[in-house]
Amino acid sequence: MIHAQSTNKKGGLVTELPAWQALKEHVNEIEKTHLRDLLHDEARCMGLIKECEGIYGDFTRQRVTQKTLELLFELAEQSNLRGKINAMFNGEHINSTEDRAVLHIATRAHRNQKIFVDGKDVVPDVWEVLDKIKAFSDKVRNGEWLGVTGKPLKNVVAIGIGGSFLGPLFVHTALRTEPVAMRCSRDRSLRFLANVDPIDVARALDGLDPEETLVVVVSKTFTTAETMLNARTVRSWLTSRLGPESVAKHMVAVSTNLKLVKEFGIDPENAFGFWDWVGGRYSVCSAVGLLPLSLQYGFDLMQEFLAGANNIDEHFKNQPYQDNLPVLMGLTSLWNVSFLGHGAKAILPYCQALSKLAPHIQQVDMESNGKGVDINGVRLPFETGEIDFGEPGTNGQHSFYQLIHQGRVVPCEFIGIVRSQQSVYLKGEVVSNHDELMCNFFAQADALAYGKTPEQLRSDNVPDYLIPHRVFTGNRPSMSIMLPSCTAYTVGQLLAIYEHRIAVQGFIWNINSFDQWGVELGKVLASKVRTVMNSARTRDRKILPQDGFNYSTTRMINKYLEGKTQVLYPEGHDSFPIDMLRSGN
Ligand code: F6P
């Protein structure tokens, strides 16, 4: 099935477009330059610094010239980038393999916006859920909604994995120390349970009093094996202490599958819906993130987060390529990956509050753009996607920066904050703690760009035998973003910038950035092992572990089974790591 909006203007592979060929030839020109020289060209630099929506974006340390940008814009044109962006905003079914629209932008639309899917304006539906989240979170926060024993519910455990976890965790981590958010969340706690590893259960529940705990089960499908086992585990933890009737007061759900929510035993009245046109990894602005985060910080603050994301949606939709932050980020990344051959990127926020940005973007980017065929199913003759990783500065400097300064070339994205959430300035210190952090932010980008020559080392009196070890070639690309502050609003902006830049890359590579068939394989294989495991742990042992597995897997499973023969089903009983679960009472 070939969708008109999904093909580039010529209909074939992106590599066949004239602009792609022109960019390939242009690589030779760029290879003759060094960032050291490019950074001295002030006219070039002026054209590569963008200030929009209160955000400062500096692309001067990318290995690009004005000509590179023009060629990239031409590639965008020939790839029908504008048409594809419009198709997304217009609710067309651009996720063709699942026959779905891609409308996470509707989850943060203003109440008076109109966004249509299959002829229906979805904004009223979005706001019906948001209003329900506001009403419910207000009730829980002001003590109108109490636990089954009459106690206020001050702790929330959000159970979910992948997109039903990483985005909300990123936003929660970003806001925890923001002064307004701190005031709004006094005496409340929000924890996440994602991994099916019982250690994660123990950690998530450790010290919590079930009488004061509300559990939010977050799963788009309500079938994800890990989430459902964790949900059953925590339900059992609640009911063993508070009785079966506690589920009604202590468990709520976020899902598109309200039928399964009901079957699980959660009253659909206590379920918060979303829609198949919100991809899991793009769902943080839907009830997936908004419910747990509103319970923690209050709906009003979370509305600012939505407003920040909406601001960038409008920017992305309306600004010309040369002033469009997600477009510029997407295009320069694509240049780094597809033309300069750098397959990874480092996301480096100089802000501890943004420490979960890289893990979140890892999923959004790698699940979206890690594809092997184009949108029409044609195998690609080039690799798409990037390997994303990152740590906040300066921690990362003491970890993997050696490799990015002297080893492999890894394009870096530095994110700095002008006004820190917290301030420390000690008498007698040269600079405040935040200024110290930001000194590193500025220095690292230049160090990567300039490097250090043997001549400089000699004039610094470095002994000859050390010179080769201390030479840095430089010319390593990076970009820098500065946000005025790290608030609910700017965190919303940052999230949307990253979501859209990923879409830009996918649109140009002409892949489907919104499906995730690659994840299915692992799920199928695990279910085969599960059957064997159950059989081996029961007395009848109808299926032998070696059935259907290769020698290596059979031997490894047997080794595992032998080491834990004490566990026998099915006469089991609920068992919790009691010692670790210190109840709050
Ligand atoms: O990892 C695969 C995936 O389908 C993600 O896309 C999704 O975010 C995650 O699983 C969780 O799915 P669900 O919200 O349906 O439990």
Coordinates of C-alpha atoms and ligand atoms in Angstrom, one line a residue:
M1 CA 0.0 0.0 0.0
I2 CA 1.6 3.3 -1.1
H3 CA 0.3 6.4 0.6
A4 CA 0.5 9.6 -1.4
Q5 CA 1.8 11.6 1.6
S6 CA 4.2 8.9 2.6
T7 CA 6.4 8.9 -0.5
N8 CA 9.0 11.4 -1.5
K9 CA 8.1 13.6 -4.5
K10 CA 9.7 11.1 -6.9
G11 CA 8.2 8.1 -5.2
G12 CA 11.4 6.0 -4.9
L13 CA 14.1 5.6 -2.3
V14 CA 15.5 8.8 -0.7
T15 CA 18.9 7.8 -2.0
E16 CA 17.7 8.3 -5.6
L17 CA 16.8 12.0 -5.0
P18 CA 19.1 14.5 -6.7
A19 CA 19.5 16.4 -3.4
W20 CA 20.8 13.2 -1.7
Q21 CA 23.3 12.8 -4.5
A22 CA 24.3 16.5 -4.2
L23 CA 24.8 16.1 -0.5
K24 CA 27.0 13.0 -1.1
E25 CA 29.2 15.0 -3.4
H26 CA 29.2 17.9 -0.9
V27 CA 30.8 15.6 1.8
N28 CA 34.1 16.1 0.0
E29 CA 33.9 19.8 0.4
I30 CA 33.1 19.5 4.1
E31 CA 35.9 17.0 4.7
K32 CA 38.3 19.7 3.7
T33 CA 37.1 22.0 6.5
H34 CA 37.8 22.0 10.2
L35 CA 35.4 23.3 12.8
R36 CA 38.4 25.3 14.2
D37 CA 38.2 27.5 11.0
L38 CA 34.4 27.3 10.5
L39 CA 33.9 28.8 14.0
H40 CA 36.0 31.8 13.0
D41 CA 33.6 32.7 10.2
E42 CA 31.2 35.0 12.1
A43 CA 28.8 35.4 9.2
R44 CA 28.4 31.6 9.1
C45 CA 27.9 31.4 12.8
M46 CA 25.3 34.1 12.9
G47 CA 23.3 32.1 10.4
L48 CA 23.5 29.0 12.5
I49 CA 22.3 30.5 15.8
K50 CA 18.6 30.4 16.2
E51 CA 16.6 32.0 19.0
C52 CA 13.0 31.0 19.0
E53 CA 10.2 30.3 21.5
G54 CA 12.6 31.5 24.3
I55 CA 15.1 28.7 23.3
Y56 CA 18.7 29.3 22.1
G57 CA 19.8 26.8 19.5
D58 CA 23.4 26.9 18.4
F59 CA 24.3 24.8 15.3
T60 CA 27.7 26.4 14.7
R61 CA 29.6 23.4 15.8
Q62 CA 27.9 21.1 13.4
R63 CA 30.1 20.3 10.4
V64 CA 27.9 22.3 8.1
T65 CA 28.1 25.5 6.0
Q66 CA 25.3 27.6 4.6
K67 CA 25.5 25.5 1.5
T68 CA 25.1 22.2 3.5
L69 CA 21.9 23.7 5.0
E70 CA 20.6 24.7 1.6
L71 CA 21.2 21.2 0.3
L72 CA 19.5 19.7 3.3
F73 CA 16.5 22.0 2.8
E74 CA 16.4 20.9 -0.8
L75 CA 16.5 17.3 0.3
A76 CA 13.6 18.1 2.7
E77 CA 11.7 19.6 -0.2
Q78 CA 12.3 16.7 -2.5
S79 CA 11.3 14.3 0.3
N80 CA 8.0 16.1 0.7
L81 CA 8.9 16.9 4.4
R82 CA 6.3 19.7 4.5
G83 CA 3.6 17.5 3.0
K84 CA 4.4 14.7 5.6
I85 CA 4.3 17.1 8.5
N86 CA 1.0 18.4 7.3
A87 CA -0.3 14.9 6.8
M88 CA 0.6 14.2 10.5
F89 CA -1.1 17.3 11.8
N90 CA -4.2 16.6 9.6
G91 CA -4.7 13.2 11.1
E92 CA -4.0 11.2 8.0
H93 CA -3.1 7.5 8.6
I94 CA 0.6 8.0 8.2
N95 CA 1.3 4.9 10.3
S96 CA 0.4 2.8 7.4
T97 CA 1.4 -0.6 8.7
E98 CA -1.0 -0.2 11.6
D99 CA -3.4 2.0 9.6
R100 CA -3.4 4.7 12.2
A101 CA -3.1 8.5 12.5
V102 CA -0.2 9.9 14.5
L103 CA -1.6 12.6 16.6
H104 CA 0.2 13.0 19.9
I105 CA 0.0 16.7 19.1
A106 CA -3.7 16.5 19.8
T107 CA -3.0 15.4 23.4
R108 CA -1.7 18.9 24.1
A109 CA -4.0 20.9 21.9
H110 CA -5.7 24.0 23.4
R111 CA -9.4 23.4 24.2
N112 CA -10.5 25.5 21.2
Q113 CA -8.2 23.9 18.6
K114 CA -9.8 21.5 16.1
I115 CA -7.9 18.4 15.0
F116 CA -9.6 15.8 12.9
V117 CA -9.2 12.1 12.6
D118 CA -11.4 10.3 10.1
G119 CA -13.7 13.3 9.9
K120 CA -14.1 13.6 13.7
D121 CA -12.7 16.5 15.8
V122 CA -10.8 14.7 18.6
V123 CA -10.0 17.7 20.8
P124 CA -13.3 17.4 22.8
D125 CA -12.4 13.8 23.6
V126 CA -8.9 14.8 24.7
W127 CA -10.3 17.4 27.0
E128 CA -13.0 15.1 28.4
V129 CA -10.2 12.9 29.6
L130 CA -8.1 15.9 30.8
D131 CA -11.1 17.2 32.7
K132 CA -11.6 13.8 34.3
I133 CA -7.9 13.7 35.3
K134 CA -8.2 17.2 36.9
A135 CA -11.3 16.2 38.8
F136 CA -9.8 12.9 40.0
S137 CA -6.4 14.2 40.9
D138 CA -7.9 17.2 42.7
K139 CA -10.1 14.8 44.8
V140 CA -7.1 12.5 45.7
R141 CA -4.9 15.5 46.5
N142 CA -7.4 17.3 48.7
G143 CA -8.5 14.1 50.5
E144 CA -12.0 13.9 49.1
W145 CA -11.0 10.5 47.6
L146 CA -9.7 8.3 50.5
G147 CA -8.4 4.8 50.7
V148 CA -10.5 1.9 51.9
T149 CA -9.5 2.5 55.5
G150 CA -10.3 6.2 55.3
K151 CA -6.7 7.4 54.9
P152 CA -5.6 10.0 52.3
L153 CA -3.7 8.5 49.4
K154 CA -0.4 10.3 49.4
N155 CA 1.7 7.8 47.5
V156 CA 1.3 6.8 43.9
V157 CA 2.9 3.8 42.2
A158 CA 2.6 4.0 38.4
I159 CA 3.0 0.5 36.8
G160 CA 4.0 0.5 33.1
I161 CA 6.9 -0.1 30.8
G162 CA 8.5 1.4 27.7
G163 CA 6.4 4.4 26.6
S164 CA 4.1 3.9 29.5
F165 CA 7.0 4.6 31.8
L166 CA 10.0 6.4 30.4
G167 CA 8.3 9.6 29.4
P168 CA 6.4 10.1 32.7
L169 CA 9.7 9.2 34.6
F170 CA 11.6 11.8 32.5
V171 CA 9.0 14.5 33.4
H172 CA 8.8 13.5 37.0
T173 CA 12.6 13.6 37.4
A174 CA 12.7 16.9 35.6
L175 CA 10.2 18.5 38.0
R176 CA 11.1 17.0 41.4
T177 CA 13.4 19.9 42.4
E178 CA 11.6 22.7 40.5
P179 CA 10.5 25.1 43.2
V180 CA 6.8 25.4 42.1
A181 CA 6.6 21.7 41.6
M182 CA 8.2 21.0 45.0
R183 CA 5.6 23.2 46.7
C184 CA 2.8 21.4 44.8
S185 CA 4.0 18.0 45.7
R186 CA 4.8 18.5 49.4
D187 CA 4.2 15.3 51.4
R188 CA 3.4 13.3 48.3
S189 CA 5.4 10.6 46.5
L190 CA 5.4 9.2 43.0
R191 CA 7.2 5.9 42.2
F192 CA 7.4 3.8 39.1
L193 CA 7.4 0.1 38.7
A194 CA 8.5 -1.0 35.2
N195 CA 10.6 -4.1 35.2
V196 CA 9.1 -7.5 35.7
D197 CA 12.1 -8.3 37.9
P198 CA 10.8 -8.8 41.4
I199 CA 13.6 -6.6 42.6
D200 CA 11.8 -3.7 41.0
V201 CA 8.6 -4.7 42.9
A202 CA 10.5 -4.7 46.1
R203 CA 12.1 -1.4 45.4
A204 CA 8.8 0.3 44.3
L205 CA 6.8 -0.9 47.3
D206 CA 9.6 -0.7 49.9
G207 CA 8.4 1.3 52.9
L208 CA 4.9 2.1 51.4
D209 CA 1.8 1.8 53.5
P210 CA -0.8 0.2 51.2
E211 CA -3.5 2.1 53.1
E212 CA -2.0 5.3 51.8
T213 CA -1.1 4.1 48.3
L214 CA -2.8 4.6 45.0
V215 CA -1.8 2.3 42.1
V216 CA -2.1 3.5 38.5
V217 CA -1.7 0.7 35.9
V218 CA -0.6 2.3 32.7
S219 CA -0.7 0.2 29.5
K220 CA -2.0 1.2 26.1
T221 CA -2.8 -2.4 25.2
F222 CA -3.4 -3.8 28.8
T223 CA -1.7 -6.9 27.5
T224 CA 2.0 -6.2 28.0
A225 CA 3.2 -9.3 29.9
E226 CA 5.5 -7.4 32.3
T227 CA 3.0 -4.7 33.2
M228 CA 0.2 -7.1 33.7
L229 CA 2.2 -9.4 36.0
N230 CA 3.4 -6.4 38.0
A231 CA -0.3 -5.2 38.2
R232 CA -1.4 -8.6 39.5
T233 CA 1.5 -8.6 41.9
V234 CA 0.7 -5.2 43.3
R235 CA -3.0 -6.0 43.4
S236 CA -2.2 -9.0 45.5
W237 CA 0.0 -6.9 47.8
L238 CA -3.0 -4.5 48.3
T239 CA -5.7 -7.1 48.7
S240 CA -3.6 -9.3 51.1
R241 CA -3.5 -6.3 53.5
L242 CA -6.7 -4.5 52.8
G243 CA -9.1 -7.1 51.3
P244 CA -10.5 -7.5 47.8
E245 CA -12.7 -4.4 48.1
S246 CA -9.6 -2.2 48.3
V247 CA -9.1 -2.4 44.5
A248 CA -11.9 0.0 43.9
K249 CA -10.3 2.7 45.9
H250 CA -6.6 1.9 45.4
M251 CA -6.3 0.9 41.8
V252 CA -7.0 3.0 38.6
A253 CA -5.9 2.5 35.0
V254 CA -4.8 4.3 31.9
S255 CA -5.4 2.4 28.7
T256 CA -7.0 2.3 25.3
N257 CA -8.4 -1.1 26.1
L258 CA -11.2 -0.4 28.6
K259 CA -12.6 -3.9 28.1
L260 CA -9.5 -5.5 29.5
V261 CA -9.3 -2.9 32.3
K262 CA -12.7 -4.1 33.4
E263 CA -11.8 -7.8 33.2
F264 CA -8.8 -7.0 35.4
G265 CA -11.2 -5.8 38.1
I266 CA -10.7 -2.0 37.8
D267 CA -14.0 -0.1 37.5
P268 CA -14.1 1.5 34.0
E269 CA -15.2 4.6 35.9
N270 CA -11.7 4.7 37.3
A271 CA -10.1 4.3 34.0
F272 CA -8.6 7.1 31.9
G273 CA -8.6 6.4 28.2
F274 CA -6.6 7.4 25.2
W275 CA -6.6 6.5 21.6
D276 CA -4.9 4.3 19.0
W277 CA -3.6 7.4 17.3
V278 CA -1.3 8.1 20.3
G279 CA 1.8 5.9 20.0
G280 CA 3.1 4.4 23.3
R281 CA 6.4 6.2 23.2
Y282 CA 4.6 9.5 22.2
S283 CA 2.0 9.2 25.0
V284 CA 3.5 11.2 27.9
C285 CA 1.1 14.1 27.2
S286 CA -1.9 11.8 27.3
A287 CA -3.4 10.3 30.5
V288 CA -0.3 8.0 30.5
G289 CA 1.8 10.9 31.9
L290 CA -0.8 13.4 32.8
L291 CA -2.6 11.2 35.4
P292 CA 0.4 10.2 37.6
L293 CA 2.0 13.6 37.2
S294 CA -1.2 15.5 38.0
L295 CA -1.6 13.3 41.1
Q296 CA 1.9 14.3 42.2
Y297 CA 2.1 17.9 41.1
G298 CA -1.5 19.0 40.5
F299 CA -3.3 19.4 37.1
D300 CA -2.7 23.1 36.8
L301 CA 1.1 22.7 36.8
M302 CA 0.8 19.9 34.3
Q303 CA -1.2 22.1 32.0
E304 CA 1.9 24.3 31.7
F305 CA 3.8 21.2 30.6
L306 CA 1.1 20.6 27.9
A307 CA 1.3 24.3 26.9
G308 CA 5.1 24.1 26.4
A309 CA 4.7 21.0 24.1
N310 CA 1.9 22.7 22.2
N311 CA 4.0 25.8 21.7
I312 CA 6.6 23.7 19.9
D313 CA 3.9 21.8 17.9
E314 CA 2.8 25.2 16.5
H315 CA 6.5 26.2 15.9
F316 CA 7.2 22.9 14.1
K317 CA 4.1 23.2 12.0
N318 CA 4.4 26.8 11.0
Q319 CA 8.0 28.0 11.0
P320 CA 10.1 27.8 7.8
Y321 CA 12.8 25.2 7.7
Q322 CA 15.6 27.7 8.5
D323 CA 14.0 28.9 11.7
N324 CA 12.5 25.6 12.8
L325 CA 14.3 23.9 15.7
P326 CA 13.1 20.4 15.2
V327 CA 13.7 20.6 11.5
L328 CA 17.2 21.9 11.9
M329 CA 18.0 19.3 14.6
G330 CA 16.6 16.5 12.5
L331 CA 18.3 17.6 9.3
T332 CA 21.7 18.1 10.9
S333 CA 21.4 14.7 12.6
L334 CA 20.5 13.1 9.3
W335 CA 23.6 14.7 7.8
N336 CA 25.8 13.3 10.6
V337 CA 24.3 9.8 10.3
S338 CA 23.7 9.3 6.5
F339 CA 26.5 11.5 5.0
L340 CA 29.3 11.8 7.6
G341 CA 28.8 8.2 8.8
H342 CA 28.3 8.9 12.6
G343 CA 25.8 6.3 13.8
A344 CA 25.5 7.4 17.4
K345 CA 24.6 10.6 19.2
A346 CA 25.1 11.6 22.8
I347 CA 22.4 13.5 24.7
L348 CA 24.2 15.6 27.3
P349 CA 22.0 17.8 29.5
Y350 CA 24.0 19.9 31.9
C351 CA 21.1 19.7 34.4
Q352 CA 20.6 16.8 36.8
A353 CA 16.9 17.3 36.5
L354 CA 17.1 16.2 32.9
S355 CA 18.9 13.0 33.8
K356 CA 16.1 10.8 32.4
L357 CA 15.9 12.7 29.1
A358 CA 18.4 10.3 27.3
P359 CA 16.7 7.1 28.4
H360 CA 13.4 8.5 27.2
I361 CA 14.7 9.7 23.9
Q362 CA 16.5 6.4 23.5
Q363 CA 13.2 4.7 23.2
V364 CA 11.4 7.4 21.2
D365 CA 14.2 7.6 18.7
M366 CA 15.5 4.0 18.5
E367 CA 12.0 2.4 18.4
S368 CA 10.8 5.0 15.9
N369 CA 13.7 5.2 13.5
G370 CA 15.5 1.9 13.9
K371 CA 14.0 0.4 10.8
G372 CA 15.3 -1.8 8.0
V373 CA 12.7 -1.0 5.2
D374 CA 11.1 2.1 3.9
I375 CA 7.4 2.9 4.4
N376 CA 6.5 0.8 1.3
G377 CA 8.4 -2.3 2.6
V378 CA 11.4 -1.8 0.3
R379 CA 14.6 -2.9 2.0
L380 CA 16.9 0.1 2.6
P381 CA 20.4 0.2 1.2
F382 CA 21.5 2.3 4.1
E383 CA 21.2 2.3 7.9
T384 CA 18.5 4.4 9.6
G385 CA 18.3 5.6 13.2
E386 CA 21.0 6.4 15.7
I387 CA 22.3 4.8 18.8
D388 CA 21.3 7.2 21.5
F389 CA 22.9 7.4 24.9
G390 CA 23.7 10.1 27.4
E391 CA 24.2 11.2 31.0
P392 CA 24.0 14.6 32.6
G393 CA 27.1 16.7 32.6
T394 CA 29.4 16.8 34.3
N395 CA 28.9 13.1 35.3
G396 CA 29.3 12.0 31.7
Q397 CA 32.7 13.8 31.5
H398 CA 34.1 11.4 34.1
S399 CA 32.6 8.4 32.3
F400 CA 32.6 8.2 28.5
Y401 CA 33.9 11.6 27.3
Q402 CA 37.4 10.0 26.8
L403 CA 35.9 8.1 23.9
I404 CA 34.1 11.1 22.4
H405 CA 37.2 13.3 22.6
Q406 CA 39.8 10.9 21.3
G407 CA 38.1 7.7 20.2
R408 CA 35.0 7.5 18.0
V409 CA 33.3 10.6 16.7
V410 CA 29.9 10.8 18.4
P411 CA 27.9 13.9 17.6
C412 CA 26.8 15.5 20.9
E413 CA 23.8 17.5 21.9
F414 CA 24.6 19.8 24.9
I415 CA 21.6 21.1 26.8
G416 CA 22.1 23.9 29.2
I417 CA 19.9 25.9 31.5
V418 CA 20.2 29.6 32.2
R419 CA 18.5 29.8 35.6
S420 CA 19.0 26.6 37.7
Q421 CA 16.1 25.1 39.7
Q422 CA 18.4 25.3 42.7
S423 CA 21.0 27.8 43.7
V424 CA 24.2 27.4 45.7
Y425 CA 26.9 30.0 45.9
L426 CA 29.5 29.6 48.6
K427 CA 31.4 32.6 50.1
G428 CA 34.9 32.5 48.8
E429 CA 34.2 30.4 45.7
V430 CA 35.0 31.9 42.3
V431 CA 31.7 31.1 40.8
S432 CA 28.3 29.7 42.0
N433 CA 27.8 25.9 41.7
H434 CA 25.5 26.3 38.7
D435 CA 28.0 28.7 36.9
E436 CA 30.6 26.0 37.5
L437 CA 28.4 23.4 35.9
M438 CA 27.8 25.8 32.9
C439 CA 31.5 26.5 32.5
N440 CA 31.8 22.9 31.6
F441 CA 28.9 23.1 29.3
F442 CA 30.6 25.9 27.3
A443 CA 34.1 24.4 27.5
Q444 CA 33.2 20.8 26.3
A445 CA 31.6 21.9 23.0
D446 CA 34.7 23.9 22.1
A447 CA 37.1 21.3 23.2
L448 CA 35.3 18.8 20.8
A449 CA 35.4 21.3 18.0
Y450 CA 38.9 22.7 18.4
G451 CA 40.8 19.7 19.8
K452 CA 44.5 20.3 20.7
T453 CA 47.4 20.3 18.2
P454 CA 51.0 19.0 18.8
E455 CA 52.2 22.7 18.4
Q456 CA 49.9 23.8 21.2
L457 CA 51.1 21.0 23.4
R458 CA 54.8 21.8 22.7
S459 CA 54.2 25.4 23.6
D460 CA 52.6 24.2 26.8
N461 CA 55.9 22.3 27.5
V462 CA 54.3 18.9 27.2
P463 CA 57.2 16.3 26.9
D464 CA 57.6 14.8 23.5
Y465 CA 56.7 11.2 24.5
L466 CA 53.3 12.4 25.8
I467 CA 52.4 14.5 22.8
P468 CA 50.7 11.8 20.7
H469 CA 48.7 10.8 23.7
R470 CA 47.5 14.3 24.3
V471 CA 46.7 15.3 20.8
F472 CA 43.0 15.8 20.2
T473 CA 42.0 16.0 16.5
G474 CA 38.9 18.1 17.2
N475 CA 36.5 18.7 14.4
R476 CA 33.9 16.7 16.4
P477 CA 30.4 17.9 15.7
S478 CA 28.0 19.0 18.4
M479 CA 25.0 21.3 18.9
S480 CA 24.0 23.3 22.0
I481 CA 20.6 24.2 23.3
M482 CA 20.0 26.6 26.1
L483 CA 16.6 26.8 27.9
P484 CA 15.9 29.8 30.1
S485 CA 14.9 27.5 33.0
C486 CA 13.9 24.0 33.7
T487 CA 10.2 24.3 34.4
A488 CA 7.0 22.4 33.5
Y489 CA 6.7 24.6 30.4
T490 CA 10.2 24.3 29.1
V491 CA 10.3 20.5 29.8
G492 CA 7.2 20.3 27.6
Q493 CA 9.0 22.3 24.9
L494 CA 12.1 20.1 25.1
L495 CA 10.0 16.9 24.9
A496 CA 8.2 18.1 21.7
I497 CA 11.5 19.3 20.1
Y498 CA 12.9 15.8 20.4
E499 CA 9.7 14.1 19.3
H500 CA 9.5 16.2 16.2
R501 CA 13.1 16.1 15.2
I502 CA 12.8 12.3 15.3
A503 CA 9.8 12.5 12.9
V504 CA 11.8 14.8 10.6
Q505 CA 14.5 12.2 10.2
G506 CA 12.0 9.4 9.7
F507 CA 10.1 11.4 7.1
I508 CA 13.2 12.0 5.1
W509 CA 14.5 8.5 5.3
N510 CA 10.9 7.6 4.2
I511 CA 10.4 5.0 6.9
N512 CA 7.5 4.5 9.2
S513 CA 8.6 6.0 12.5
F514 CA 5.4 5.1 14.2
D515 CA 5.3 1.3 14.2
Q516 CA 7.5 -1.1 16.2
W517 CA 7.4 -4.6 14.7
G518 CA 10.9 -5.3 15.8
V519 CA 9.8 -5.5 19.4
E520 CA 7.3 -8.3 18.6
L521 CA 9.9 -10.9 18.0
G522 CA 11.3 -10.9 21.5
K523 CA 7.7 -11.2 22.9
V524 CA 7.0 -14.3 20.9
L525 CA 10.2 -16.0 21.9
A526 CA 9.7 -15.3 25.6
S527 CA 6.2 -16.9 25.5
K528 CA 7.7 -20.1 24.1
V529 CA 10.2 -20.2 27.0
R530 CA 7.4 -19.4 29.5
T531 CA 5.5 -22.6 28.4
V532 CA 8.6 -24.7 29.0
M533 CA 9.3 -23.0 32.3
N534 CA 5.9 -23.7 33.6
S535 CA 6.1 -27.3 32.5
A536 CA 9.5 -27.8 34.1
R537 CA 8.3 -26.3 37.4
T538 CA 5.3 -28.6 37.6
R539 CA 5.5 -32.3 38.5
D540 CA 4.0 -33.7 35.3
R541 CA 6.8 -32.2 33.2
K542 CA 4.8 -32.8 30.0
I543 CA 7.1 -30.6 27.9
L544 CA 10.8 -31.1 28.3
P545 CA 12.9 -28.0 28.2
Q546 CA 15.0 -29.2 25.3
D547 CA 11.9 -29.4 23.0
G548 CA 12.2 -26.9 20.3
F549 CA 15.4 -25.2 21.5
N550 CA 19.0 -25.4 20.3
Y551 CA 21.7 -27.1 22.3
S552 CA 23.0 -23.9 23.8
T553 CA 19.6 -22.6 25.0
T554 CA 18.6 -26.1 26.3
R555 CA 21.7 -26.3 28.3
M556 CA 21.4 -22.8 29.7
I557 CA 17.7 -23.4 30.7
N558 CA 18.6 -26.7 32.4
K559 CA 21.4 -25.0 34.3
Y560 CA 19.0 -22.4 35.5
L561 CA 16.3 -24.9 36.4
E562 CA 18.7 -27.1 38.3
G563 CA 19.8 -24.2 40.4
K564 CA 16.3 -23.4 41.6
T565 CA 14.6 -26.8 42.0
Q566 CA 13.0 -25.6 45.3
V567 CA 10.4 -23.6 43.3
L568 CA 7.5 -25.9 42.4
Y569 CA 4.2 -24.9 41.0
P570 CA 1.2 -25.0 41.0
E571 CA 0.6 -25.3 44.8
G572 CA 2.3 -22.0 45.2
H573 CA 1.1 -19.1 47.4
D574 CA 1.5 -15.4 47.1
S575 CA 5.0 -14.6 48.3
F576 CA 6.6 -11.2 48.7
P577 CA 10.0 -10.2 49.8
I578 CA 8.4 -9.3 53.2
D579 CA 11.7 -8.3 54.8
M580 CA 12.3 -5.8 52.2
L581 CA 8.8 -4.4 52.2
R582 CA 8.8 -2.4 55.3
S583 CA 5.2 -1.2 55.6
G584 CA 5.0 2.5 56.4
N585 CA 2.8 1.8 59.5
Ligands
F6P1 O1 8.3 -2.0 23.7 C1 7.2 -2.2 22.9 C2 6.0 -1.4 23.3 O2 5.0 -1.7 22.5 C3 6.2 0.1 23.3 O3 6.0 0.7 22.1 C4 5.3 0.5 24.4 O4 5.6 1.8 24.8 C5 5.5 -0.5 25.4 O5 5.7 -1.7 24.7 C6 4.4 -0.7 26.4 O6 3.2 -1.0 25.9 P1 1.8 -0.9 26.6 O7 1.6 0.6 27.0 O8 0.7 -1.4 25.7 O9 1.9 -1.7 27.9

